[in-house]
Amino acid sequence: MSATFEKSMEEMSRLSPKERDAKIKELDKLCICPRCPTYIGTGEKMITFCARGKSKIIKNEKGCLCPTCPVQSRLGLRWMYYCTKGSGMEQAGMK
Ligand code: SF4
Ligand code: SF4
C-alpha cells in the first residue's frame, strides 16, 4: 500500500526537531522546485515548500511540477502549489 500523507505526518511527528530538520534536508535533495516555471527567476532560495510552507517571495503561479516530484509519492502528498498555497499540513487542514 502506498503511504498516505496522514500516516507520513504521524511518523514525522514522532521525530525530534533535529531529526525532522535532517529529514527535510533529505527531501531537499529530491525537490524539483528549482526547475519549475513558477520558481525560476523569482530569486527565491528556499525549496521543499510542501514541508516548510509558503514562500514569502513567490506570488505568481505559472505551473507546478509537484505532481511529478518523488517527494509527492514518498510522503503521500496530494496537493500542488505548496509555495503559494501552503504546506501539505496546511492544505490537508491539519495545521
Ligand atoms: S512536492 Fe513540490 S514542494 Fe515538495 S519537494 Fe517536490 S517539488 Fe518541492
Ligand atoms: S511548489 Fe510547485 S509551483 Fe511552487 S515552486 Fe515548487 S513545483 Fe513550482
Short mmCIF file of N, CA, C and O and ligand atoms in Angstrom, two decimals:
data_model
loop_
_atom_site.label_atom_id
_atom_site.label_comp_id
_atom_site.label_asym_id
_atom_site.label_seq_id
_atom_site.Cartn_x
_atom_site.Cartn_y
_atom_site.Cartn_z
N MET A 1 0.84 -1.20 0.00
CA MET A 1 0.00 0.00 0.00
C MET A 1 0.88 1.25 0.00
O MET A 1 1.91 1.28 0.66
N SER A 2 0.48 2.25 -0.75
CA SER A 2 1.29 3.47 -0.79
C SER A 2 1.05 4.30 0.48
O SER A 2 0.01 4.18 1.12
N ALA A 3 2.05 5.09 0.80
CA ALA A 3 1.98 5.90 2.03
C ALA A 3 0.85 6.92 1.92
O ALA A 3 0.66 7.52 0.88
N THR A 4 0.10 7.07 2.98
CA THR A 4 -0.84 8.20 2.99
C THR A 4 -0.14 9.36 3.69
O THR A 4 0.73 9.15 4.54
N PHE A 5 -0.55 10.54 3.33
CA PHE A 5 0.05 11.72 3.90
C PHE A 5 -0.13 11.75 5.43
O PHE A 5 0.80 12.05 6.17
N GLU A 6 -1.34 11.41 5.86
CA GLU A 6 -1.63 11.45 7.30
C GLU A 6 -0.68 10.52 8.07
O GLU A 6 -0.19 10.87 9.14
N LYS A 7 -0.42 9.34 7.50
CA LYS A 7 0.49 8.39 8.15
C LYS A 7 1.92 8.94 8.16
O LYS A 7 2.63 8.84 9.17
N SER A 8 2.35 9.54 7.03
CA SER A 8 3.69 10.12 6.98
C SER A 8 3.85 11.20 8.04
O SER A 8 4.90 11.30 8.68
N MET A 9 2.82 12.02 8.22
CA MET A 9 2.91 13.11 9.19
C MET A 9 2.93 12.58 10.62
O MET A 9 3.59 13.14 11.48
N GLU A 10 2.22 11.47 10.82
CA GLU A 10 2.22 10.84 12.14
C GLU A 10 3.65 10.37 12.46
O GLU A 10 4.14 10.57 13.57
N GLU A 11 4.31 9.79 11.46
CA GLU A 11 5.69 9.34 11.64
C GLU A 11 6.62 10.53 11.87
O GLU A 11 7.47 10.49 12.76
N MET A 12 6.42 11.59 11.10
CA MET A 12 7.24 12.82 11.26
C MET A 12 7.07 13.40 12.66
O MET A 12 8.02 13.91 13.24
N SER A 13 5.85 13.32 13.18
CA SER A 13 5.58 13.96 14.48
C SER A 13 6.30 13.24 15.62
O SER A 13 6.46 13.79 16.70
N ARG A 14 6.72 12.00 15.36
CA ARG A 14 7.46 11.27 16.40
C ARG A 14 8.95 11.61 16.40
O ARG A 14 9.68 11.21 17.30
N LEU A 15 9.41 12.35 15.40
CA LEU A 15 10.83 12.71 15.33
C LEU A 15 11.12 13.92 16.23
O LEU A 15 10.24 14.75 16.46
N SER A 16 12.36 14.00 16.68
CA SER A 16 12.79 15.20 17.41
C SER A 16 12.94 16.33 16.40
O SER A 16 13.07 16.07 15.20
N PRO A 17 12.94 17.61 16.85
CA PRO A 17 13.12 18.72 15.91
C PRO A 17 14.37 18.55 15.05
O PRO A 17 14.35 18.86 13.86
N LYS A 18 15.43 18.03 15.66
CA LYS A 18 16.69 17.85 14.93
C LYS A 18 16.55 16.77 13.85
O LYS A 18 17.00 16.94 12.72
N GLU A 19 15.88 15.69 14.21
CA GLU A 19 15.66 14.60 13.24
C GLU A 19 14.75 15.08 12.10
O GLU A 19 14.92 14.70 10.95
N ARG A 20 13.75 15.91 12.46
CA ARG A 20 12.82 16.42 11.45
C ARG A 20 13.56 17.33 10.46
O ARG A 20 13.35 17.25 9.25
N ASP A 21 14.44 18.16 11.00
CA ASP A 21 15.29 19.03 10.15
C ASP A 21 16.11 18.21 9.16
O ASP A 21 16.19 18.55 7.99
N ALA A 22 16.71 17.14 9.68
CA ALA A 22 17.55 16.28 8.85
C ALA A 22 16.71 15.62 7.75
O ALA A 22 17.14 15.50 6.61
N LYS A 23 15.50 15.24 8.11
CA LYS A 23 14.58 14.60 7.16
C LYS A 23 14.21 15.59 6.04
O LYS A 23 14.20 15.22 4.87
N ILE A 24 13.93 16.83 6.41
CA ILE A 24 13.58 17.84 5.40
C ILE A 24 14.77 18.12 4.49
O ILE A 24 14.61 18.26 3.29
N LYS A 25 15.97 18.13 5.06
CA LYS A 25 17.18 18.32 4.24
C LYS A 25 17.35 17.19 3.24
O LYS A 25 17.83 17.38 2.13
N GLU A 26 16.95 15.99 3.64
CA GLU A 26 16.97 14.84 2.74
C GLU A 26 15.99 15.05 1.58
O GLU A 26 16.28 14.75 0.43
N LEU A 27 14.82 15.58 1.91
CA LEU A 27 13.80 15.84 0.88
C LEU A 27 14.26 16.93 -0.08
O LEU A 27 13.93 16.90 -1.26
N ASP A 28 15.06 17.89 0.45
CA ASP A 28 15.61 18.96 -0.40
C ASP A 28 16.36 18.39 -1.62
O ASP A 28 16.34 18.98 -2.68
N LYS A 29 17.01 17.26 -1.40
CA LYS A 29 17.81 16.66 -2.49
C LYS A 29 16.92 16.16 -3.63
O LYS A 29 17.37 15.99 -4.74
N LEU A 30 15.66 15.90 -3.31
CA LEU A 30 14.72 15.37 -4.31
C LEU A 30 13.81 16.45 -4.90
O LEU A 30 13.22 16.26 -5.96
N CYS A 31 13.70 17.57 -4.20
CA CYS A 31 12.75 18.62 -4.60
C CYS A 31 13.11 19.19 -5.97
O CYS A 31 14.27 19.53 -6.23
N ILE A 32 12.10 19.29 -6.84
CA ILE A 32 12.35 19.80 -8.19
C ILE A 32 11.84 21.23 -8.39
O ILE A 32 11.80 21.73 -9.51
N CYS A 33 11.49 21.90 -7.31
CA CYS A 33 11.07 23.30 -7.41
C CYS A 33 12.04 24.18 -8.20
O CYS A 33 11.58 25.01 -8.99
N PRO A 34 13.36 24.03 -8.03
CA PRO A 34 14.27 24.91 -8.79
C PRO A 34 14.10 24.83 -10.30
O PRO A 34 14.55 25.72 -11.00
N ARG A 35 13.46 23.78 -10.81
CA ARG A 35 13.25 23.64 -12.25
C ARG A 35 11.86 24.14 -12.68
O ARG A 35 11.49 24.06 -13.84
N CYS A 36 11.09 24.61 -11.74
CA CYS A 36 9.68 24.95 -12.02
C CYS A 36 9.54 26.37 -12.58
O CYS A 36 10.21 27.29 -12.11
N PRO A 37 8.66 26.57 -13.56
CA PRO A 37 8.45 27.91 -14.13
C PRO A 37 7.96 28.95 -13.11
O PRO A 37 8.26 30.14 -13.25
N THR A 38 7.27 28.48 -12.10
CA THR A 38 6.80 29.40 -11.05
C THR A 38 7.97 29.89 -10.18
O THR A 38 7.93 30.97 -9.62
N TYR A 39 9.01 29.06 -10.10
CA TYR A 39 10.16 29.32 -9.22
C TYR A 39 11.26 30.12 -9.91
O TYR A 39 11.82 31.07 -9.33
N ILE A 40 11.52 29.75 -11.16
CA ILE A 40 12.66 30.31 -11.90
C ILE A 40 12.53 31.83 -12.04
O ILE A 40 11.47 32.34 -12.39
N GLY A 41 13.60 32.52 -11.71
CA GLY A 41 13.65 33.97 -11.88
C GLY A 41 13.04 34.77 -10.74
O GLY A 41 13.04 35.99 -10.78
N THR A 42 12.56 34.09 -9.70
CA THR A 42 11.94 34.84 -8.59
C THR A 42 12.96 35.29 -7.56
O THR A 42 12.68 36.17 -6.75
N GLY A 43 14.14 34.67 -7.55
CA GLY A 43 15.14 34.99 -6.53
C GLY A 43 14.93 34.18 -5.25
O GLY A 43 15.68 34.32 -4.29
N GLU A 44 13.90 33.36 -5.21
CA GLU A 44 13.65 32.51 -4.03
C GLU A 44 14.80 31.52 -3.86
O GLU A 44 15.36 31.03 -4.85
N LYS A 45 15.18 31.27 -2.61
CA LYS A 45 16.25 30.31 -2.32
C LYS A 45 15.69 29.09 -1.60
O LYS A 45 16.25 28.01 -1.66
N MET A 46 14.60 29.28 -0.90
CA MET A 46 14.00 28.16 -0.16
C MET A 46 13.37 27.17 -1.14
O MET A 46 12.92 27.58 -2.21
N ILE A 47 13.37 25.89 -0.76
CA ILE A 47 12.67 24.86 -1.56
C ILE A 47 11.87 23.96 -0.61
O ILE A 47 11.77 24.25 0.58
N THR A 48 11.32 22.90 -1.14
CA THR A 48 10.55 21.93 -0.34
C THR A 48 9.45 22.64 0.46
O THR A 48 9.32 22.45 1.69
N PHE A 49 8.66 23.41 -0.24
CA PHE A 49 7.56 24.17 0.37
C PHE A 49 6.48 23.24 0.92
O PHE A 49 5.74 23.64 1.82
N CYS A 50 6.40 22.01 0.40
CA CYS A 50 5.40 21.06 0.90
C CYS A 50 5.63 20.76 2.38
O CYS A 50 4.69 20.47 3.11
N ALA A 51 6.89 20.85 2.82
CA ALA A 51 7.21 20.63 4.23
C ALA A 51 7.41 21.95 4.98
O ALA A 51 7.01 22.07 6.14
N ARG A 52 8.02 22.95 4.32
CA ARG A 52 8.38 24.18 5.02
C ARG A 52 7.27 25.23 5.01
O ARG A 52 7.28 26.16 5.80
N GLY A 53 6.35 25.12 4.07
CA GLY A 53 5.27 26.11 3.98
C GLY A 53 5.54 27.13 2.90
O GLY A 53 6.55 27.06 2.19
N LYS A 54 4.62 28.09 2.80
CA LYS A 54 4.62 29.08 1.71
C LYS A 54 5.91 29.87 1.56
O LYS A 54 6.59 30.13 2.54
N SER A 55 6.16 30.27 0.32
CA SER A 55 7.25 31.21 0.03
C SER A 55 6.79 32.61 0.39
O SER A 55 5.62 32.94 0.25
N LYS A 56 7.73 33.42 0.87
CA LYS A 56 7.42 34.83 1.13
C LYS A 56 7.62 35.64 -0.15
O LYS A 56 7.27 36.81 -0.21
N ILE A 57 8.22 35.01 -1.15
CA ILE A 57 8.61 35.73 -2.37
C ILE A 57 7.72 35.38 -3.56
O ILE A 57 7.30 36.24 -4.32
N ILE A 58 7.44 34.09 -3.73
CA ILE A 58 6.69 33.65 -4.92
C ILE A 58 5.21 34.00 -4.79
O ILE A 58 4.57 33.67 -3.79
N LYS A 59 4.70 34.70 -5.79
CA LYS A 59 3.29 35.10 -5.77
C LYS A 59 2.52 34.65 -7.01
O LYS A 59 1.33 34.42 -6.95
N ASN A 60 3.23 34.58 -8.16
CA ASN A 60 2.53 34.27 -9.41
C ASN A 60 2.66 32.80 -9.78
O ASN A 60 3.78 32.31 -9.97
N GLU A 61 1.56 32.12 -9.90
CA GLU A 61 1.56 30.70 -10.26
C GLU A 61 1.67 30.56 -11.78
O GLU A 61 0.83 31.06 -12.51
N LYS A 62 2.73 29.86 -12.22
CA LYS A 62 2.96 29.68 -13.67
C LYS A 62 3.11 28.21 -14.02
O LYS A 62 3.84 27.86 -14.95
N GLY A 63 2.49 27.36 -13.26
CA GLY A 63 2.65 25.92 -13.45
C GLY A 63 3.34 25.34 -12.23
O GLY A 63 4.07 26.05 -11.55
N CYS A 64 3.09 24.06 -11.93
CA CYS A 64 3.64 23.42 -10.74
C CYS A 64 4.10 22.02 -11.10
O CYS A 64 3.34 21.25 -11.68
N LEU A 65 5.35 21.71 -10.73
CA LEU A 65 5.93 20.39 -11.04
C LEU A 65 5.69 19.37 -9.92
O LEU A 65 6.05 18.21 -10.07
N CYS A 66 5.10 19.81 -8.83
CA CYS A 66 4.95 18.92 -7.67
C CYS A 66 4.34 17.54 -8.00
O CYS A 66 4.83 16.54 -7.48
N PRO A 67 3.32 17.47 -8.86
CA PRO A 67 2.75 16.13 -9.13
C PRO A 67 3.77 15.14 -9.69
O PRO A 67 3.56 13.94 -9.57
N THR A 68 4.88 15.61 -10.26
CA THR A 68 5.89 14.69 -10.81
C THR A 68 7.10 14.53 -9.88
O THR A 68 8.07 13.86 -10.23
N CYS A 69 7.04 15.14 -8.72
CA CYS A 69 8.19 15.09 -7.79
C CYS A 69 8.16 13.81 -6.96
O CYS A 69 7.10 13.41 -6.48
N PRO A 70 9.33 13.19 -6.75
CA PRO A 70 9.36 11.97 -5.94
C PRO A 70 8.93 12.17 -4.48
O PRO A 70 8.47 11.23 -3.84
N VAL A 71 9.05 13.39 -3.99
CA VAL A 71 8.64 13.67 -2.59
C VAL A 71 7.12 13.52 -2.45
O VAL A 71 6.62 13.06 -1.42
N GLN A 72 6.43 13.88 -3.51
CA GLN A 72 4.97 13.80 -3.51
C GLN A 72 4.52 12.36 -3.19
O GLN A 72 3.72 12.14 -2.30
N SER A 73 5.09 11.38 -3.90
CA SER A 73 4.68 9.99 -3.65
C SER A 73 5.30 9.45 -2.37
O SER A 73 4.66 8.69 -1.64
N ARG A 74 6.52 9.89 -2.08
CA ARG A 74 7.16 9.39 -0.86
C ARG A 74 6.36 9.73 0.40
O ARG A 74 6.22 8.92 1.30
N LEU A 75 5.83 10.95 0.45
CA LEU A 75 5.08 11.37 1.64
C LEU A 75 3.57 11.19 1.49
O LEU A 75 2.82 11.47 2.43
N GLY A 76 3.14 10.73 0.32
CA GLY A 76 1.69 10.60 0.11
C GLY A 76 1.01 11.94 -0.05
O GLY A 76 -0.18 12.08 0.23
N LEU A 77 1.76 12.94 -0.51
CA LEU A 77 1.17 14.28 -0.73
C LEU A 77 0.20 14.23 -1.90
O LEU A 77 0.38 13.45 -2.83
N ARG A 78 -0.83 15.06 -1.88
CA ARG A 78 -1.80 15.04 -2.98
C ARG A 78 -2.25 16.44 -3.40
O ARG A 78 -3.33 16.61 -3.95
N TRP A 79 -1.41 17.45 -3.15
CA TRP A 79 -1.78 18.81 -3.49
C TRP A 79 -0.74 19.42 -4.44
O TRP A 79 0.17 18.72 -4.87
N MET A 80 -0.89 20.70 -4.72
CA MET A 80 0.03 21.41 -5.62
C MET A 80 0.28 22.80 -5.05
O MET A 80 -0.37 23.21 -4.10
N TYR A 81 1.17 23.53 -5.69
CA TYR A 81 1.43 24.94 -5.36
C TYR A 81 1.66 25.16 -3.86
O TYR A 81 1.07 26.05 -3.25
N TYR A 82 2.51 24.32 -3.28
CA TYR A 82 2.84 24.49 -1.86
C TYR A 82 3.51 25.85 -1.61
O TYR A 82 3.38 26.41 -0.53
N CYS A 83 4.19 26.38 -2.62
CA CYS A 83 4.89 27.67 -2.45
C CYS A 83 3.90 28.83 -2.30
O CYS A 83 4.21 29.82 -1.65
N THR A 84 2.73 28.70 -2.88
CA THR A 84 1.75 29.80 -2.78
C THR A 84 0.55 29.45 -1.89
O THR A 84 -0.08 30.33 -1.32
N LYS A 85 0.26 28.16 -1.79
CA LYS A 85 -0.96 27.77 -1.05
C LYS A 85 -0.68 27.20 0.34
O LYS A 85 -1.59 27.05 1.15
N GLY A 86 0.58 26.85 0.61
CA GLY A 86 0.92 26.35 1.93
C GLY A 86 1.35 24.89 1.91
O GLY A 86 1.15 24.18 0.93
N SER A 87 1.92 24.46 3.03
CA SER A 87 2.47 23.11 3.18
C SER A 87 1.38 22.05 3.03
O SER A 87 0.18 22.36 3.07
N GLY A 88 1.79 20.81 2.95
CA GLY A 88 0.85 19.70 2.92
C GLY A 88 -0.04 19.70 4.16
O GLY A 88 -1.25 19.53 4.06
N MET A 89 0.56 19.94 5.32
CA MET A 89 -0.20 20.00 6.58
C MET A 89 -1.29 21.06 6.50
O MET A 89 -2.42 20.84 6.91
N GLU A 90 -0.91 22.21 5.94
CA GLU A 90 -1.88 23.32 5.83
C GLU A 90 -2.98 22.98 4.83
O GLU A 90 -4.16 23.19 5.11
N GLN A 91 -2.58 22.42 3.68
CA GLN A 91 -3.59 22.11 2.67
C GLN A 91 -4.46 20.93 3.07
O GLN A 91 -5.59 20.80 2.60
N ALA A 92 -3.97 20.09 3.98
CA ALA A 92 -4.77 18.98 4.49
C ALA A 92 -5.70 19.43 5.62
O ALA A 92 -6.50 18.66 6.11
N GLY A 93 -5.52 20.69 6.04
CA GLY A 93 -6.33 21.21 7.14
C GLY A 93 -5.89 20.66 8.49
O GLY A 93 -6.65 20.62 9.45
N MET A 94 -4.62 20.19 8.57
CA MET A 94 -4.11 19.61 9.81
C MET A 94 -3.37 20.66 10.65
O MET A 94 -2.86 20.35 11.71
N LYS A 95 -3.27 21.86 10.15
CA LYS A 95 -2.45 22.88 10.81
C LYS A 95 -3.08 24.25 10.66
O LYS A 95 -3.69 24.51 9.61
S1 SF4 B 1 6.40 18.16 -3.84
FE1 SF4 B 1 6.86 20.18 -4.71
S2 SF4 B 1 7.49 21.46 -2.98
FE2 SF4 B 1 7.57 19.34 -2.33
S3 SF4 B 1 9.67 18.74 -2.67
FE3 SF4 B 1 8.54 18.18 -4.52
S4 SF4 B 1 8.71 19.87 -5.93
FE4 SF4 B 1 9.36 20.61 -3.90
S1 SF4 B 2 5.67 24.23 -5.05
FE1 SF4 B 2 5.07 23.66 -7.13
S2 SF4 B 2 4.65 25.67 -8.07
FE2 SF4 B 2 5.84 26.07 -6.28
S3 SF4 B 2 7.94 26.14 -7.00
FE3 SF4 B 2 7.54 24.06 -6.28
S4 SF4 B 2 6.97 22.94 -8.13
FE4 SF4 B 2 6.75 25.10 -8.56
#
